[in-house]
C-alpha positions as a printed NumPy array, in Angstrom:
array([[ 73.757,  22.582, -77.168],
       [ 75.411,  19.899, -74.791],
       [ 79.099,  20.064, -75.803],
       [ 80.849,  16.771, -76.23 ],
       [ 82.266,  14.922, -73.389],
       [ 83.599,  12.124, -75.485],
       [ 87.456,  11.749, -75.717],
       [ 88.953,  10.614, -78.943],
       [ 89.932,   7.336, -77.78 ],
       [ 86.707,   6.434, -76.978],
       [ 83.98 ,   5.307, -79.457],
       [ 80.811,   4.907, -77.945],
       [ 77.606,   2.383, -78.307],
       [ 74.489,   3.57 , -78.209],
       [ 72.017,   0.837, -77.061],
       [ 68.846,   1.837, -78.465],
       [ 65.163,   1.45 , -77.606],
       [ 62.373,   2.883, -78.361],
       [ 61.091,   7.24 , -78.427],
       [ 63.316,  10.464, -79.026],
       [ 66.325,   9.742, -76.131],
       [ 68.354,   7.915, -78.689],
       [ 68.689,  10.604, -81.342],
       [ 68.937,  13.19 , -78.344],
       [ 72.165,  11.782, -77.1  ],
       [ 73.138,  10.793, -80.374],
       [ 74.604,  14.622, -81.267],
       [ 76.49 ,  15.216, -78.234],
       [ 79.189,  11.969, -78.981],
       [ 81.586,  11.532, -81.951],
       [ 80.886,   9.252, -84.36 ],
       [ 78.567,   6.878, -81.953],
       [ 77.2  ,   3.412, -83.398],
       [ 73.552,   3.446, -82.935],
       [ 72.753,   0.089, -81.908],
       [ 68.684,  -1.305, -82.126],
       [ 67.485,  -3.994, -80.174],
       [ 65.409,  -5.925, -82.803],
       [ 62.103,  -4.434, -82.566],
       [ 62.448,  -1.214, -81.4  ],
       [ 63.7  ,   1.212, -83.65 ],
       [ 64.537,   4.479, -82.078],
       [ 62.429,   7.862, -83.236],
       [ 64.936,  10.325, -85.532],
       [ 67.58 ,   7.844, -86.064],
       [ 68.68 ,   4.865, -88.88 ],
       [ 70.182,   2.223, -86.813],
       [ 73.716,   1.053, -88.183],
       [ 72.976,  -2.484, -87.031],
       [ 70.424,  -4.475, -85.195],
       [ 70.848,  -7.174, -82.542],
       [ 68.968,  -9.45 , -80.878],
       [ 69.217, -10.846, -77.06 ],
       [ 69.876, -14.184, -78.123],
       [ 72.689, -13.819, -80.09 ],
       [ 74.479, -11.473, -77.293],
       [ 77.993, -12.578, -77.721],
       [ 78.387, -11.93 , -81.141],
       [ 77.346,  -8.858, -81.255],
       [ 79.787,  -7.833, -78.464],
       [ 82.141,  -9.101, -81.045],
       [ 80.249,  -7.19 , -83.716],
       [ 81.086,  -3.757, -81.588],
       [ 84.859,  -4.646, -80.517],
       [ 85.045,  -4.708, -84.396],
       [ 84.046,  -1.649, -85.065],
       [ 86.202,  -0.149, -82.569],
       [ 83.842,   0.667, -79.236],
       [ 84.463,   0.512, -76.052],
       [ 82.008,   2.16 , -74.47 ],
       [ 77.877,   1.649, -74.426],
       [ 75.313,   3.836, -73.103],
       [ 71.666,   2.333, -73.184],
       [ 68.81 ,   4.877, -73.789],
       [ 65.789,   4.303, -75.331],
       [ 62.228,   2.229, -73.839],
       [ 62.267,  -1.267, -74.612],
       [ 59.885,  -4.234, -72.714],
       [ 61.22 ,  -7.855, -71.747],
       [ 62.06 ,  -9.756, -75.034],
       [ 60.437, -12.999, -75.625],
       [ 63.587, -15.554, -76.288],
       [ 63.333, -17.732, -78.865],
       [ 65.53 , -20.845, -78.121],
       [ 66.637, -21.846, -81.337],
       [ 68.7  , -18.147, -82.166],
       [ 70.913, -18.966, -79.556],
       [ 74.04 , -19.252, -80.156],
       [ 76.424, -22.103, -78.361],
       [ 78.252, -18.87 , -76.183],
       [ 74.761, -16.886, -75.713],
       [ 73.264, -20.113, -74.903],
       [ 75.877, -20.44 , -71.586],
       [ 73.973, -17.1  , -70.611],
       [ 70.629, -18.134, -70.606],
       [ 70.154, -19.499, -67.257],
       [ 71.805, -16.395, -65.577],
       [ 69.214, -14.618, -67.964],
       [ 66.049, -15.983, -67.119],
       [ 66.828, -15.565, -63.095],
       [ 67.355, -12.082, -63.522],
       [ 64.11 , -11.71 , -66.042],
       [ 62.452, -13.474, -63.508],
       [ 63.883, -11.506, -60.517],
       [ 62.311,  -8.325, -61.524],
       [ 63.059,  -5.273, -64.02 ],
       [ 65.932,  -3.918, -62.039],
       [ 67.575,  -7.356, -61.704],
       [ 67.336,  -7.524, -65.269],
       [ 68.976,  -4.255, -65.773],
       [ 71.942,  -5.117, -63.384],
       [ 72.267,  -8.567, -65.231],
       [ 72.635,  -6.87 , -68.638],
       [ 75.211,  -4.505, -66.805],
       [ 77.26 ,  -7.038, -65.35 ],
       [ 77.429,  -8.757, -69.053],
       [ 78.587,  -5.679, -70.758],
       [ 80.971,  -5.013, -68.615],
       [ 82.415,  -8.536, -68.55 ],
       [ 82.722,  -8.377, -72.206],
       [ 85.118,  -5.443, -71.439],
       [ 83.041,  -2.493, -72.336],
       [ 82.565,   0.608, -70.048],
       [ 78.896,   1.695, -69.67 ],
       [ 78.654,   5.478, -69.352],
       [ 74.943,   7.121, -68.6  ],
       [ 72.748,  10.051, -70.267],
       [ 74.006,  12.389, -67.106],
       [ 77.497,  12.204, -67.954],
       [ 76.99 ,  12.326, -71.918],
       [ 74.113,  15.356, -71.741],
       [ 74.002,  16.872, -68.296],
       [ 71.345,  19.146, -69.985],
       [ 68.96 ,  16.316, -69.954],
       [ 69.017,  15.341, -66.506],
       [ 67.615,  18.555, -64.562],
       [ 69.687,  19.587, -60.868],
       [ 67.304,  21.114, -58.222],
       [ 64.765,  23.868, -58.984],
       [ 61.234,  25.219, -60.186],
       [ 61.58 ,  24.86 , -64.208],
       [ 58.112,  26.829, -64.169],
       [ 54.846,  27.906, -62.942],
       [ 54.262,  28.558, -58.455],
       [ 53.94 ,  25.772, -56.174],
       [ 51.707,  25.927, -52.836],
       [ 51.99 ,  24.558, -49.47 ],
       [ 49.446,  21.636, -50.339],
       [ 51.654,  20.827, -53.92 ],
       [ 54.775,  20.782, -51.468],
       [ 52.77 ,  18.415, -49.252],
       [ 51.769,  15.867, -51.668],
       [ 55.531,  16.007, -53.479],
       [ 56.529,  14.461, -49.751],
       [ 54.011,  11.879, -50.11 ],
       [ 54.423,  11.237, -53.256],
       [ 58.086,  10.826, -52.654],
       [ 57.495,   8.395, -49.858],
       [ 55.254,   6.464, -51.89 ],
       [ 57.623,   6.206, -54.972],
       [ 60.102,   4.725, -52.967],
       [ 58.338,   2.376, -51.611],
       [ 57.031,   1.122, -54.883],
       [ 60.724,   1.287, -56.321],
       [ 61.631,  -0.886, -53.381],
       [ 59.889,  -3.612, -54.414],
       [ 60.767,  -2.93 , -58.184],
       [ 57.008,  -2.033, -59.492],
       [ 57.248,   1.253, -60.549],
       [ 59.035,   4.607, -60.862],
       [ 55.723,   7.282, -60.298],
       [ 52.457,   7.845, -58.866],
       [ 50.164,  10.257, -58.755],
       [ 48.434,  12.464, -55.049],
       [ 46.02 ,  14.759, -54.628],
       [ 45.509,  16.489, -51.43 ],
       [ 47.681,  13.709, -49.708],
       [ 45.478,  10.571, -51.45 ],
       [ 47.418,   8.39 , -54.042],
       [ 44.675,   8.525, -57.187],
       [ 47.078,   6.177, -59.004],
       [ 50.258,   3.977, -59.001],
       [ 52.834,   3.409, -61.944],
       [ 52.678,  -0.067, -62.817],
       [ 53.833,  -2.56 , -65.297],
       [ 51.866,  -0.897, -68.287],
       [ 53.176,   2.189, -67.659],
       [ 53.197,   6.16 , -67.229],
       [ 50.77 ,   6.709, -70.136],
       [ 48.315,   4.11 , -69.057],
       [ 48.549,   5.266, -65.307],
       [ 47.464,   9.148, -66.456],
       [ 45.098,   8.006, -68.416],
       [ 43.098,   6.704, -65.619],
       [ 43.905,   9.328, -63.34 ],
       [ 41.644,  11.546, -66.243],
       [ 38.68 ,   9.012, -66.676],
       [ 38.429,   8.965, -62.814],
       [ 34.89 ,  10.082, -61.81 ],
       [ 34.638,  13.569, -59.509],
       [ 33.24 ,  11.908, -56.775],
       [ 36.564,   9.423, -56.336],
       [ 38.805,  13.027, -56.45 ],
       [ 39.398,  15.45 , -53.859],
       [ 38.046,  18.931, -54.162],
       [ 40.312,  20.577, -57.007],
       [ 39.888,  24.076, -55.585],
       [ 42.069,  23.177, -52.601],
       [ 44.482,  21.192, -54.972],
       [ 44.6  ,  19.302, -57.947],
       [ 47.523,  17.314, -57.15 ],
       [ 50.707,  16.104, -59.136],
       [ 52.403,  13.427, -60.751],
       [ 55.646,  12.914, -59.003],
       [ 58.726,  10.579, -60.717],
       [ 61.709,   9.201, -59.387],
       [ 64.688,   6.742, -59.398],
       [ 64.395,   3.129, -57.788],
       [ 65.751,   3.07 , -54.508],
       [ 69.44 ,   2.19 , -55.219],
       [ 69.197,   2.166, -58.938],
       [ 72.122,   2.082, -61.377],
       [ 71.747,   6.025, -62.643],
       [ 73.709,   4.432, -66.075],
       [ 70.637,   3.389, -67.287],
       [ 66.418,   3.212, -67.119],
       [ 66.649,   6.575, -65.565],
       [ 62.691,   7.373, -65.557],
       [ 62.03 ,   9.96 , -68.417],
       [ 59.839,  12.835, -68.84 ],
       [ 58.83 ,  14.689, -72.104],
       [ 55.908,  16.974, -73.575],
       [ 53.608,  14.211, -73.85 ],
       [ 54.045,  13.571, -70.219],
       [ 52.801,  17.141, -70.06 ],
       [ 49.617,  16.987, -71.849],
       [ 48.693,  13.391, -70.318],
       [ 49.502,  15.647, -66.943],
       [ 47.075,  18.056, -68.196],
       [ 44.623,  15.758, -69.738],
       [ 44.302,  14.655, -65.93 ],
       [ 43.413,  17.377, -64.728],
       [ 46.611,  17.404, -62.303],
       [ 48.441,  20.783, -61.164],
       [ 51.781,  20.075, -62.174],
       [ 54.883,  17.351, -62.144],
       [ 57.932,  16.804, -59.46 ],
       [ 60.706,  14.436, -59.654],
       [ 63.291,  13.824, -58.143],
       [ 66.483,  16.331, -58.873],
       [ 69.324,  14.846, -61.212],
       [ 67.964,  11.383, -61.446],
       [ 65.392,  12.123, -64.044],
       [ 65.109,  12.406, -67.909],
       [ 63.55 ,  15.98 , -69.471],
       [ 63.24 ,  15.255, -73.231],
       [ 62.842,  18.679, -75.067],
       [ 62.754,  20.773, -71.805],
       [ 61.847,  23.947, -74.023],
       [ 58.703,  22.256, -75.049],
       [ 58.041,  20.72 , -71.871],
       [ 58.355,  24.41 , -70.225],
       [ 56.363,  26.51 , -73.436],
       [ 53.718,  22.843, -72.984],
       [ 53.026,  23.688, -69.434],
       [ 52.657,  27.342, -69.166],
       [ 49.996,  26.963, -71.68 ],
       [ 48.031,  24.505, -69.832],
       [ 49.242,  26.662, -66.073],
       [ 51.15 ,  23.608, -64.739],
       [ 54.25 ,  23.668, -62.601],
       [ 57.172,  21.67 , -63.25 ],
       [ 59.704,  20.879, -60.693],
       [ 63.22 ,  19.088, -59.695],
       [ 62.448,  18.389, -56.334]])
């Protein structure tokens, strides 16, 4: 188990969204305030209270009350829809500086939310420094690579960034040096998923590689928060497309229940690596 990094002057926020990350940080910190946007209710955990975008100020009142000064954000959420009349007069102020951000792109959005936390006077601390565990450094977690799945990791990788660049998506998916598929707006899940129902004669031959899904950071992303996540579903979608294995990049990505990711992938003779 991740040993606690917390100090005892510190009580810690955690921002929750959506899937298993919440209640896999929420061991490894004393006594943290689990914190749901409205909406999205984190898997394995009973939020203590619930918040909503428009009424941001007073819940950074809400946690200076209950004694945090730190926040760490983990969990999937999507871009609320505001409704005008919950603001509040001192959320209200925001909402300009929130909509140009919304409208600027995920990652804008992301650093906007940043910058608001930490003008409130809260430090924001990420899933690397609270559970190092989760965030795999360098190396082959299982299975044999070949020269061709070393290949398409580079273009993969070159691909990925680009797409990060522009702030569309954090993955994609090459075979034999072609890019089958791109992660967009709907998603990891979505973008496997038609990786498997493409037709044979649209792949490359799978006897001289079946290709990977690759992950990775945005080019110059804030590694406090949306770091890209991995878990055994990824896994099984990665088998279900009849891929050879997953990269990512080295200590900038999320392995949720690495023991089941690892035992998930030997079964179905995948490789997983932190390139």
């Amino acid at each position: 188990m991740t040993p606690e990094v917390t100090p005892e002057t510190t009580r810690v926020a955690i921002i929750a969204g959506a899937g298993a990350l919440p209640a896999a940080l929420a061991p490894c910190l004393d006594r943290p305030l689990i914190c749901a946007l409205d909406g999205y209710a984190p898997q394995g955990l009973t939020p203590d209270m619930t918040f909503r975008v428009e009424r941001l100020v007073p819940f950074f009142a809400a946690l200076e009350q209950a004694g945090v000064n730190t926040v760490t954000f983990a969990g999937a959420v999507q871009r609320p829809r505001l409704d005008p009349a919950l603001f509040d007069p001192a959320t209200a102020q925001l909402v300009p500086r929130l909509f140009a951000a919304m409208q600027a792109g995920d990652d804008a959005t992301l650093r906007a939310v940043i910058a608001l936390f930490e003008e409130a006077g809260f430090a924001i601390t990420g899933t690397a420094d609270i559970a190092p565990d989760l965030v795999p450094a360098a190396g082959l977690l299982t299975g044999a690579l070949t020269d061709q799945d070393e290949k398409d990791a580079d273009r993969a990788a070159v691909i990925t960034q680009a797409l990060g660049a522009v702030d569309v998506g954090q993955g994609c998916v090459v075979a034999q040096g072609l890019c089958l598929a791109t992660e967009a707006l709907p998603g990891t899940d979505a973008m496997l998923a038609q990786v498997a129902d493409l037709p044979a004669a649209l792949r490359p031959d799978p006897g001289r590689g079946r290709g990977l899904f690759y992950k990775a950071a945005k080019p110059g992303q804030d590694l406090r928060i949306d770091l890209p996540t991995l878990g055994p579903a990824t896994v099984a979608a990665v088998a279900r497309a009849g891929l050879g294995g997953i990269a990512w990049q080295a200590g900038h990505v999320i392995c949720l229940d690495r023991p089941a990711m690892i035992a998930a992938a030997e079964r179905a003779g995948l490789f997983l690596w932190a390139r």
